[in-house]
Coordinates of C-alpha atoms and ligand atoms in Angstrom, one line a residue:
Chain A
X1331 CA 46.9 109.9 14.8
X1332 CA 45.3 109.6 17.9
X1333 CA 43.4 106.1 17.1
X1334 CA 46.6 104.4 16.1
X1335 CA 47.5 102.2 19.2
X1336 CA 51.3 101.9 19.5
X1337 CA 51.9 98.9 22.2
X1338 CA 55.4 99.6 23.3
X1339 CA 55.6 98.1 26.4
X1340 CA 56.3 94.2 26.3
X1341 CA 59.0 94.0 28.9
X1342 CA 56.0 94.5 31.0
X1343 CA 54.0 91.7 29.2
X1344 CA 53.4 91.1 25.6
X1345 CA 50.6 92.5 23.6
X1346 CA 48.6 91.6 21.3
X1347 CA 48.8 87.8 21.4
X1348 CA 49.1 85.3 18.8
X1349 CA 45.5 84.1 18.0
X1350 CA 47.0 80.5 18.8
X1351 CA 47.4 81.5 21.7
X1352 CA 43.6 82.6 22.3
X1353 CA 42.4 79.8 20.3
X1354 CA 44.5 77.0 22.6
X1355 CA 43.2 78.7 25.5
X1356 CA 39.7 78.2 24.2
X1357 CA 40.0 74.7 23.2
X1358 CA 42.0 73.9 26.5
X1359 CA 39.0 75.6 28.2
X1360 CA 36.4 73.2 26.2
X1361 CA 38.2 69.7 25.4
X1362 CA 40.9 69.8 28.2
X1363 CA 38.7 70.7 31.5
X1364 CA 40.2 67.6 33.6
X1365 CA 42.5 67.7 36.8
X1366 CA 46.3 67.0 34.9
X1367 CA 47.4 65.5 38.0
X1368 CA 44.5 63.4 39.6
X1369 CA 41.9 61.6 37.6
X1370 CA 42.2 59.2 35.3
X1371 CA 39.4 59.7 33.2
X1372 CA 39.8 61.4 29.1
X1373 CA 39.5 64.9 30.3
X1374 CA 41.8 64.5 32.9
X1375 CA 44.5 62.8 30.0
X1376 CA 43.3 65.8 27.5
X1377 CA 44.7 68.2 30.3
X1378 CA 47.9 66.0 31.2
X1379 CA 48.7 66.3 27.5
X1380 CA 48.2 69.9 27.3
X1381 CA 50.5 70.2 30.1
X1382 CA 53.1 68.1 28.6
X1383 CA 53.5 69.9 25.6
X1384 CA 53.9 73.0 27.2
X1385 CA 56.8 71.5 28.9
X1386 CA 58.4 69.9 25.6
X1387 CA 57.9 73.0 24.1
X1388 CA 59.4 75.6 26.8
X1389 CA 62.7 72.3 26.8
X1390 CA 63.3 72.8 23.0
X1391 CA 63.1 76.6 23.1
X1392 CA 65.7 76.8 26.0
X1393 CA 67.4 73.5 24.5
X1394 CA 67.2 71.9 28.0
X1395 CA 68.5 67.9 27.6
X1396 CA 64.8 66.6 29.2
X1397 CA 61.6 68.6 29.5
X1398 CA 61.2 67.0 33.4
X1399 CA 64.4 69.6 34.3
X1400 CA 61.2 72.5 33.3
X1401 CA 58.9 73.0 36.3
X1402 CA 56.1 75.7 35.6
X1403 CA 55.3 78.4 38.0
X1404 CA 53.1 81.4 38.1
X1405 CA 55.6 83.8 36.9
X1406 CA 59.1 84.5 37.3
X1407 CA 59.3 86.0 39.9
X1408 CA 57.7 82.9 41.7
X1409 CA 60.4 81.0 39.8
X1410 CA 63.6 82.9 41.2
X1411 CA 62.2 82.5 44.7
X1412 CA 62.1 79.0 44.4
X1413 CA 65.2 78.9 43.0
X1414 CA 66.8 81.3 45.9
X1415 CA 64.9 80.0 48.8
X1416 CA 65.5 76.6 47.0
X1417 CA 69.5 76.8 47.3
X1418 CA 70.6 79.2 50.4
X1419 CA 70.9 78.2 53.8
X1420 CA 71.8 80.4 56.7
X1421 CA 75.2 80.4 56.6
X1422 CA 75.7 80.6 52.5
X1423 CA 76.9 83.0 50.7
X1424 CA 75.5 84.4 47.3
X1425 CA 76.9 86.8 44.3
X1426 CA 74.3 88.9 42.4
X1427 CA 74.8 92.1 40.2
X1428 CA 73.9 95.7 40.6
X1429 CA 70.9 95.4 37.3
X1430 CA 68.6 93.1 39.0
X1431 CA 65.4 93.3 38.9
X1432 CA 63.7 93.3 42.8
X1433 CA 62.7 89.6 42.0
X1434 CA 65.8 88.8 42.9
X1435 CA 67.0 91.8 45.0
X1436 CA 64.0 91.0 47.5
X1437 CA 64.3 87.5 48.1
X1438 CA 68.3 87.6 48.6
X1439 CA 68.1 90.8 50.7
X1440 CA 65.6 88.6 52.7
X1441 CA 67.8 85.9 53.1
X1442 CA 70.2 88.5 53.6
X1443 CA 68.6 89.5 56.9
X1444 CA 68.8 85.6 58.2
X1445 CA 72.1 85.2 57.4
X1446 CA 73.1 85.0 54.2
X1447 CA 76.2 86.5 52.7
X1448 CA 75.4 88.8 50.3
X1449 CA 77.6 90.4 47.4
X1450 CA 76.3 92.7 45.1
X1451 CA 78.7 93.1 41.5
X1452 CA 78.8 96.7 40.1
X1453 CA 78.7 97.6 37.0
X1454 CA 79.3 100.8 35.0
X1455 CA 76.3 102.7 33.5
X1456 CA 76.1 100.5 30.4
X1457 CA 75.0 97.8 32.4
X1458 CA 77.0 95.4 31.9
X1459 CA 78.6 93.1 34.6
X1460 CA 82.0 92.0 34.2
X1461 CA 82.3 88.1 34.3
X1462 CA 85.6 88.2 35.8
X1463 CA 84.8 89.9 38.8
X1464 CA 81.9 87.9 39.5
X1465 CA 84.3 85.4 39.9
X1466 CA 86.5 87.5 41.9
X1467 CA 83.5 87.7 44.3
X1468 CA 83.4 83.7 44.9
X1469 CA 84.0 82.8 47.9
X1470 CA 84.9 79.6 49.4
X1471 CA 81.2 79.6 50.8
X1472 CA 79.3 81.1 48.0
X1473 CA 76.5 78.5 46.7
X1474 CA 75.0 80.5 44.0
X1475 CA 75.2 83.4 41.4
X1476 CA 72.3 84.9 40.7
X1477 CA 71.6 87.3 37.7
X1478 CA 69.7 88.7 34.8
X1479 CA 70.0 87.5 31.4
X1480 CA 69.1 90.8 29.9
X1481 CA 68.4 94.4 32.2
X1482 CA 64.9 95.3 31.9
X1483 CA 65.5 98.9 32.2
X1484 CA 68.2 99.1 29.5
X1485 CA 68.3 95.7 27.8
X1486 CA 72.0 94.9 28.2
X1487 CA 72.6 91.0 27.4
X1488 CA 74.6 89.6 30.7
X1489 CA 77.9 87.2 29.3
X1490 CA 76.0 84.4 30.8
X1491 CA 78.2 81.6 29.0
X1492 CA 81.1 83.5 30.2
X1493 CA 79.7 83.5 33.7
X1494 CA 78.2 79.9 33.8
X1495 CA 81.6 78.4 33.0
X1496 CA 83.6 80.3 36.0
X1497 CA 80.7 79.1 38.0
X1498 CA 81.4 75.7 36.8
X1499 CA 85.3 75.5 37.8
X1500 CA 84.2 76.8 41.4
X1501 CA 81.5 74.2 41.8
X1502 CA 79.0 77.4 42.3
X1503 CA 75.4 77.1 41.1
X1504 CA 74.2 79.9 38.5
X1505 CA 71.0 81.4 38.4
X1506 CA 69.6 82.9 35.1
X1507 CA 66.7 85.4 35.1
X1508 CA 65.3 85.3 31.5
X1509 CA 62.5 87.2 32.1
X1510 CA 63.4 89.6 29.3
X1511 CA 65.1 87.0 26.7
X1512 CA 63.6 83.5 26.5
X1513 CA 62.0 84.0 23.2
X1514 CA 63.9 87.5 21.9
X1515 CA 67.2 86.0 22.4
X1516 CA 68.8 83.0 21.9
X1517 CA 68.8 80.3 25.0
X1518 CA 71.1 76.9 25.4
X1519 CA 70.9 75.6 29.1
X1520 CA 72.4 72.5 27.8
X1521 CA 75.6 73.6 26.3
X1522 CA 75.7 76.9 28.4
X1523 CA 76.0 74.5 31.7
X1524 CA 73.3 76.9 33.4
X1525 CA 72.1 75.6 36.6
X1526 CA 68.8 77.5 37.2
X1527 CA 67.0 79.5 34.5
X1528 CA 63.6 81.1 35.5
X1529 CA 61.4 82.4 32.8
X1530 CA 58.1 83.8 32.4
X1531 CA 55.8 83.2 29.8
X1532 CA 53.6 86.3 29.2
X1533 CA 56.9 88.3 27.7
X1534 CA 58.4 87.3 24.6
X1535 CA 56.9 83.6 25.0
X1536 CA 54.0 85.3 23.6
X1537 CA 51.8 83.4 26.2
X1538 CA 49.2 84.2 29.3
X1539 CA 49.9 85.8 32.5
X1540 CA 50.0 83.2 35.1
X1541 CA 52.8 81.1 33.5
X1542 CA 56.2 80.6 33.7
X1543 CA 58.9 78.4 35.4
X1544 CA 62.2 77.2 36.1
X1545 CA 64.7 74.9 34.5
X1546 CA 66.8 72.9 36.6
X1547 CA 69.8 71.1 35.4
X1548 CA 69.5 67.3 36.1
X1549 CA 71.0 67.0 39.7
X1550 CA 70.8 70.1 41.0
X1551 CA 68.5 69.9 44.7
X1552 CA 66.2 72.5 45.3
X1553 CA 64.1 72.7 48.1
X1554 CA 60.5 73.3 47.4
X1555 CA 58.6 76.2 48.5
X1556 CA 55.4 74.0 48.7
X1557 CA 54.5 70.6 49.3
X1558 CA 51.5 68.3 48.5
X1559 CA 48.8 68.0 45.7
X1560 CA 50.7 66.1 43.6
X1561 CA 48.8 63.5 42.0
X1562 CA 51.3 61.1 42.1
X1563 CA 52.9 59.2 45.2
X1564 CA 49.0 60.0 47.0
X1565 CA 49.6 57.2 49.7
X1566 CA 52.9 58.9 51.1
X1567 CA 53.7 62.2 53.6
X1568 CA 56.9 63.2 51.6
X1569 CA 57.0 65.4 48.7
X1570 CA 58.0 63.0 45.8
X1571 CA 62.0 63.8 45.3
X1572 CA 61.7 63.8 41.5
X1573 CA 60.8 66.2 38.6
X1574 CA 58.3 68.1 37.6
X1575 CA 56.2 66.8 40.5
X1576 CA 58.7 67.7 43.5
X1577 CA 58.1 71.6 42.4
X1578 CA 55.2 71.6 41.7
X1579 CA 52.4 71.7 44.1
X1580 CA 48.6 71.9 43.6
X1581 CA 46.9 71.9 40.0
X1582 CA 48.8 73.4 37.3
X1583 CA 47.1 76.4 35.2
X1584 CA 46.5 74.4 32.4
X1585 CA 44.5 76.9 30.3
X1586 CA 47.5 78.9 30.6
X1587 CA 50.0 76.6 29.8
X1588 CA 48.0 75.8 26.9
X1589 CA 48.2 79.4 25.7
X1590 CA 51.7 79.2 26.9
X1591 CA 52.8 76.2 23.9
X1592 CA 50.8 77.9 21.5
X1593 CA 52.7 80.8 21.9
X1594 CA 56.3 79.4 22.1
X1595 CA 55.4 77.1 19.0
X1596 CA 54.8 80.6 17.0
X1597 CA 58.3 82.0 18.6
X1598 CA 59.3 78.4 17.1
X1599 CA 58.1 78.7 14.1
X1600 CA 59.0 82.3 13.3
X1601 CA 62.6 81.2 14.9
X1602 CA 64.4 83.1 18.0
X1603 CA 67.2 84.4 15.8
X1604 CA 65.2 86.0 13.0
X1605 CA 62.8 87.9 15.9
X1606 CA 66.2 88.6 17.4
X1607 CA 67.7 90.1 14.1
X1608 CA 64.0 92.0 14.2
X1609 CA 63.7 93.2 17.2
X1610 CA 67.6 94.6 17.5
X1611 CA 66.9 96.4 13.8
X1612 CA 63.9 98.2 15.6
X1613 CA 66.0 99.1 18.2
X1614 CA 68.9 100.3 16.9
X1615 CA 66.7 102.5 14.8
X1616 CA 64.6 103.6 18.2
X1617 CA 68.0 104.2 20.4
X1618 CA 69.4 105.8 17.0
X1619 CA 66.5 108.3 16.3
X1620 CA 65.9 109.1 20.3
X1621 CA 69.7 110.0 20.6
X1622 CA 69.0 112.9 17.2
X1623 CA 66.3 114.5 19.1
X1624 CA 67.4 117.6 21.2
X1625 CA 66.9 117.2 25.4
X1626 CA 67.0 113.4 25.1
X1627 CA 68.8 111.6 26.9
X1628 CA 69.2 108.3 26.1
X1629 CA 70.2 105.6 29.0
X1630 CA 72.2 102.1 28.2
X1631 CA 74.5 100.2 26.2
X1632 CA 76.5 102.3 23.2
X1633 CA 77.1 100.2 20.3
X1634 CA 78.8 97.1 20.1
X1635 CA 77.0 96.2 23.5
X1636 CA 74.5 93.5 23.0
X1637 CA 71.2 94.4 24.2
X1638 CA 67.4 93.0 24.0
X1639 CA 64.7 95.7 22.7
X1640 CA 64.2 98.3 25.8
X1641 CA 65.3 101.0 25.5
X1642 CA 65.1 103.8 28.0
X1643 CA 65.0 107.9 28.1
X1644 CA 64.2 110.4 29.6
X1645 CA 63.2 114.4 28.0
X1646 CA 64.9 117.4 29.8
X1647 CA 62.4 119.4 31.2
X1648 CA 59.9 116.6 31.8
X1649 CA 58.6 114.2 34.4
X1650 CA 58.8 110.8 33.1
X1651 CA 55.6 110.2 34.4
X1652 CA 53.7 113.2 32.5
X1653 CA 55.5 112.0 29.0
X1654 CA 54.2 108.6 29.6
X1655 CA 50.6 110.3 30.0
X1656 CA 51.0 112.3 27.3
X1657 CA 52.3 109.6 25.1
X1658 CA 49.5 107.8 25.7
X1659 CA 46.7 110.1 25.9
X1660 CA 47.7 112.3 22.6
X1661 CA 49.9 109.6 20.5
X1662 CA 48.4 106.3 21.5
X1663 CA 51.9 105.1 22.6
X1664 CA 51.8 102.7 25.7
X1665 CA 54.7 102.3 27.7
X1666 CA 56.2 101.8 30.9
X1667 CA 57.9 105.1 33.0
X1668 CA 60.0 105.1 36.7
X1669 CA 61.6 102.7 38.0
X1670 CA 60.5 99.2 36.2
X1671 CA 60.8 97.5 39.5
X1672 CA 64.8 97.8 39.4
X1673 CA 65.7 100.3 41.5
X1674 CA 69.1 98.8 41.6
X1675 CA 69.4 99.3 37.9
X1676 CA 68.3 103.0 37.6
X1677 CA 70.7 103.7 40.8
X1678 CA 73.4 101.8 38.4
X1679 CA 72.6 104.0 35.3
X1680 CA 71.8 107.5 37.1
X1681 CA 68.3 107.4 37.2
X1682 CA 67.5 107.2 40.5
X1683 CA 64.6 107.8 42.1
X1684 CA 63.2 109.6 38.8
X1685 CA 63.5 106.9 36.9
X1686 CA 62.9 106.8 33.1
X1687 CA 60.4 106.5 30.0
X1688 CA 60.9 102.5 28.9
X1689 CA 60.1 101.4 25.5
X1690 CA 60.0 98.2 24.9
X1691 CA 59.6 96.5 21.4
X1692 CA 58.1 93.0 20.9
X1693 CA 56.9 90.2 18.6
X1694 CA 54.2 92.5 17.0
X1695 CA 56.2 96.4 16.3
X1696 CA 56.8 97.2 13.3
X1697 CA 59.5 100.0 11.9
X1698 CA 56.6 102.5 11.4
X1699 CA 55.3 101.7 14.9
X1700 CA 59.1 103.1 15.8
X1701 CA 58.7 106.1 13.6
X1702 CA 55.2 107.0 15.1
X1703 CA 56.9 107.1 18.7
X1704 CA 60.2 108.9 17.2
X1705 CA 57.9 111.4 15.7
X1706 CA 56.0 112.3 18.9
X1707 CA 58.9 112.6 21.1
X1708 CA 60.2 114.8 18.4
X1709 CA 56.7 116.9 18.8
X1710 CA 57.3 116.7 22.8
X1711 CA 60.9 118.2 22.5
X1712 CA 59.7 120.9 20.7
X1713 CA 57.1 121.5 23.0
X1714 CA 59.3 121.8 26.2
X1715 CA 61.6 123.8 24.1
X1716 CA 59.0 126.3 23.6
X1717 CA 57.7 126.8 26.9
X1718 CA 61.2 127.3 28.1
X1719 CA 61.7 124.1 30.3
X1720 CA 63.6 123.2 32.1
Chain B
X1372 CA 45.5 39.5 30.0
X1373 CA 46.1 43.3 29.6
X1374 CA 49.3 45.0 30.9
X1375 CA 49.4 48.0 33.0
X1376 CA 52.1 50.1 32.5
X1377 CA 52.6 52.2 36.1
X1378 CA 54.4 55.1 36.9
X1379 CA 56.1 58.1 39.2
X1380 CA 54.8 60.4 37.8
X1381 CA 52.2 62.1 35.3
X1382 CA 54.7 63.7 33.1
X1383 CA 56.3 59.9 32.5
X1384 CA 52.8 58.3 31.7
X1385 CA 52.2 61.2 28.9
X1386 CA 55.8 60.4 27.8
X1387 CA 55.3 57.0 27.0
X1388 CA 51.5 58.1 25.8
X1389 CA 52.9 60.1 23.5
X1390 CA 55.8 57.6 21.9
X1391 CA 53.2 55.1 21.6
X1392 CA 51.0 57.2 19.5
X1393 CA 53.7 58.8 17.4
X1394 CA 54.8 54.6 16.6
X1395 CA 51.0 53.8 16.2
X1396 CA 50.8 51.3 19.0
X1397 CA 47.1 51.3 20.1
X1398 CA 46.8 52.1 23.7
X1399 CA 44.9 53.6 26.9
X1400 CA 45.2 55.9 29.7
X1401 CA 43.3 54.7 32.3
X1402 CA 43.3 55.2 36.0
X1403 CA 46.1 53.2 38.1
X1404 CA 44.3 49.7 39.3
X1405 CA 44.3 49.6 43.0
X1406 CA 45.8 46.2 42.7
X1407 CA 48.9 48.1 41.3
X1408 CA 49.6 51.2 43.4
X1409 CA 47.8 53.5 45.5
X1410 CA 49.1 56.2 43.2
X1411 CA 46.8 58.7 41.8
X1412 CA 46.8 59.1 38.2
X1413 CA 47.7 57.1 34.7
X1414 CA 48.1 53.7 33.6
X1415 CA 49.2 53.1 30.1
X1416 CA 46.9 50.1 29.0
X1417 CA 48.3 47.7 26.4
X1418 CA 47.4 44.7 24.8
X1419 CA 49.8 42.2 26.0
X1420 CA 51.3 41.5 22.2
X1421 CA 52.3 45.3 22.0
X1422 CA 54.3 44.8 26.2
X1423 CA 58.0 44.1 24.1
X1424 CA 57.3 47.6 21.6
X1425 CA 56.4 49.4 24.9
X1426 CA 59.6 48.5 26.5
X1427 CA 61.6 49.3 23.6
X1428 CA 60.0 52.8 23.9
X1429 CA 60.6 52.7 27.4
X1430 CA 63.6 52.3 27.1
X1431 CA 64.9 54.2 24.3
X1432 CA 63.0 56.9 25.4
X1433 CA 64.0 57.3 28.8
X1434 CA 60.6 57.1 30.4
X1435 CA 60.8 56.1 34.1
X1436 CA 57.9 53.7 35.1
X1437 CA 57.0 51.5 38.0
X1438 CA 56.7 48.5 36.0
X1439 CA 54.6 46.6 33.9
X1440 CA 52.0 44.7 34.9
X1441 CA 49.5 41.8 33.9
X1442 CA 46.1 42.2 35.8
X1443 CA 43.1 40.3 34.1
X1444 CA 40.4 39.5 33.6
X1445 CA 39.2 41.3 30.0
X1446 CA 41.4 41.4 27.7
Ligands
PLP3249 C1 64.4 91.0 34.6 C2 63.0 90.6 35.1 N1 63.0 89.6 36.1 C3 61.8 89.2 36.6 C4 60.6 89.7 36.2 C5 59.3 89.3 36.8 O1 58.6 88.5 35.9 P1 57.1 88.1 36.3 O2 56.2 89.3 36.2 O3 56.7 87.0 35.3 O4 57.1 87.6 37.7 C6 60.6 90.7 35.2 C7 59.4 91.3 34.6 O5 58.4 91.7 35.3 C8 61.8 91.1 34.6 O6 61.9 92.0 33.7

């Protein structure tokens, strides 16, 4: 038992990758060494063209109208404080919700503290945020909406289209954080009328740490967080004012990006629904077999609530923090435990400042990777039962 | 006289790179001629009997360029 390796923790980052993925990187490495952006010699080309399929790639998976709306970035959270710091001025007012990750909580509690208004939306403990009283929190003022596609401490799925529409007929600008769903869930910036998307790509795009981005809708003026290195426009002072190259400063990270559309073309290939209709089957059996076992609690959405494949827990009796050690010394089961970065959410669901045990399924789980973990926390239960905790 | 297909930015010039090659129209990236621009980057390098396909792709495509251009002297 103890050799088996039971990788339960992709809401953190994805593991194992696709071998396209390695095998991209490689060839990217090798056959693509030029500068994208500056010379204009065949390796340069070899790496403009990696870079440019990326971008086609992350546009068809998000169904964005034109893959110059998709500007990469380092991560996410890079890509909502462009976003954030793009849009707010002194002055402005913005609407976020009580399950956000502190990628967005930090930057608009910053701006917060220089004179932004700031309203936060509650929800109840099953995470998800009521689209009508988002809108109830519009004010004549408010420029932007920001929120998470899906928690990721508890996986509820936002009513983003719901949302996006509201923020249409008030002329606000939404914000989507799909760190947890662009590539588990279905994404459609074009007919959803989102505004801003951020994504990362070493979640469920199956691709390298150090890549991700931002989709903006055609029109939409965001100001950048850096300026120069862009290869084009070299004989000028000014940023260029068009996309990609206004948002994107410096040399891109085109090894990654290269691992980045290999990965998206497997989520491509394999298709977004049938990994959704995968993933939820996992875990509805995960939520279903943690909720049998006695002293679990289990935290999040009851049926009929949409959610993405995280689930969180907690064992009476026991730290969070020792489970997690304990699944992973004795069971081989990696996770996440505390507060996943959203103290926000765990202060929405009860958790707080404990926090919780997160599993979170990806590309790779299978239902025997879910019956391995249900099996040891079945063990653990027992365990704390016998030695009389709590 | 070869034509020099200039543009704003790198993301266009692989655009138009990549409709050329998917339509089988033989062409080169090449460095921007300082005659042109003072822009870093690509040129798309075309024979001048393939300049009307190129605008057709240009156009149907939606790639934004800085213009086409005829710079000799090898052809
Ligand atoms: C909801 C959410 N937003 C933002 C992030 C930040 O993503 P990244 O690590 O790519 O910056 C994460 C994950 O870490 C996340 O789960």
């Amino acid at each position: 038992m103890k050799d088996r390796l039971v990788y339960m923790d992709n809401a953190a980052t994805s593991w194992p990758k696709p071998e396209a993925v390695e095998e991209a990187m490689i060839r990217a490495m090798r056959e693509a060494g030029g500068n994208p952006g500056r010379s204009g010699h065949r390796l340069s080309a070899a790496a403009a063209r990696v870079v440019f399929d990326a971008r086609e790639a992350v546009a068809r998976l998000i169904s964005a109208p034109d893959s110059r709306q998709v500007v990469f970035t380092v991560n996410a959270t890079t890509a909502l404080n462009l976003a954030i710091a793009g849009v707010l001025e002194p002055g402005a007012h913005a609407v976020t919700t009580s399950m956000e990750h502190n990628s967005v909580a930090r930057p608009l509690r910053y701006l917060e503290s220089q004179g932004v208004g700031l309203t936060v939306v509650e929800t109840g403990p099953d995470g998800r945020v009521d689209a009508g009283a988002v809108a109830r929190a519009i004010r004549p003022e408010t420029r932007l909406v920001a929120m998470t596609h899906a928690s990721n401490v508890i996986g509820t799925v936002q009513p983003v289209e719901e949302v996006a529409r509201l923020c249409r007929q008030r002329g606000v600008l939404l914000l989507v954080d799909a760190a947890q769903t662009a590539g588990c869930y279905p994404i459609d910036v074009g007919a959803w009328g989102v505004d801003l998307l951020a994504f990362t790509g070493h979640k469920s795009l199956l691709g390298p740490s150090g890549t991700g981005g931002l989709y903006v809708r055609e029109g939409v003026a965001i100001r950048p967080l850096a300026r120069g290195g862009t290869g084009s426009r070299s004989e000028l002072d000014v940023q260029p004012d068009f996309l990609p190259d206004q948002l994107e400063s410096g040399t891109p990270n085109v090894v990654g990006l290269a691992g980045l559309a290999a990965g998206v073309g497997v989520v491509l290939e394999e298709g977004v629904e049938a990994i959704r209709r995968r993933e939820d089957e996992l875990a509805g059996r995960l939520r279903e077999g943690l909720r049998a076992i006695p002293g679990v609690a289990v935290y999040g959405p009851p049926e009929g609530v949409e959610a993405v494949g995280v689930v969180s827990f907690n064992l009476e009796g026991v730290e969070p923090s020792d489970l997690g050690y304990i699944l992973d010394v004795e069971y081989g089961i990696l996770c996440r435990v505390g507060l996943d970065c959203a103290p926000w959410a765990h202060r929405t669901i009860g958790t707080y400042p404990r926090g919780t045990v997160r599993l979170s399924l990806g590309f790779n789980n299978t239902a025997a990777d879910v019956d391995h973990v249900l099996g040891a926390v079945t063990e653990m239960a027992a365990e704390a039962r016998r030695e009389g905790k709590p | 006289m070869p034509v020099f297909v200039v543009f704003p930015s790198t993301h266009e010039a692989m655009s138009l790179d990549r409709l050329l090659t998917q339509a089988g129209i033989d062409h080169e990236l090449v460095p921007v001629p300082r005659e042109i621009s003072a822009s870093c980057g690509f040129a798309v390098r075309l024979r001048p009997e393939h300049e009307a396909a190129a605008r057709a792709l240009v156009d149907s495509g939606g790639v934004r360029t800085e213009g086409f251009h005829r710079l000799g002297p090898d052809a």
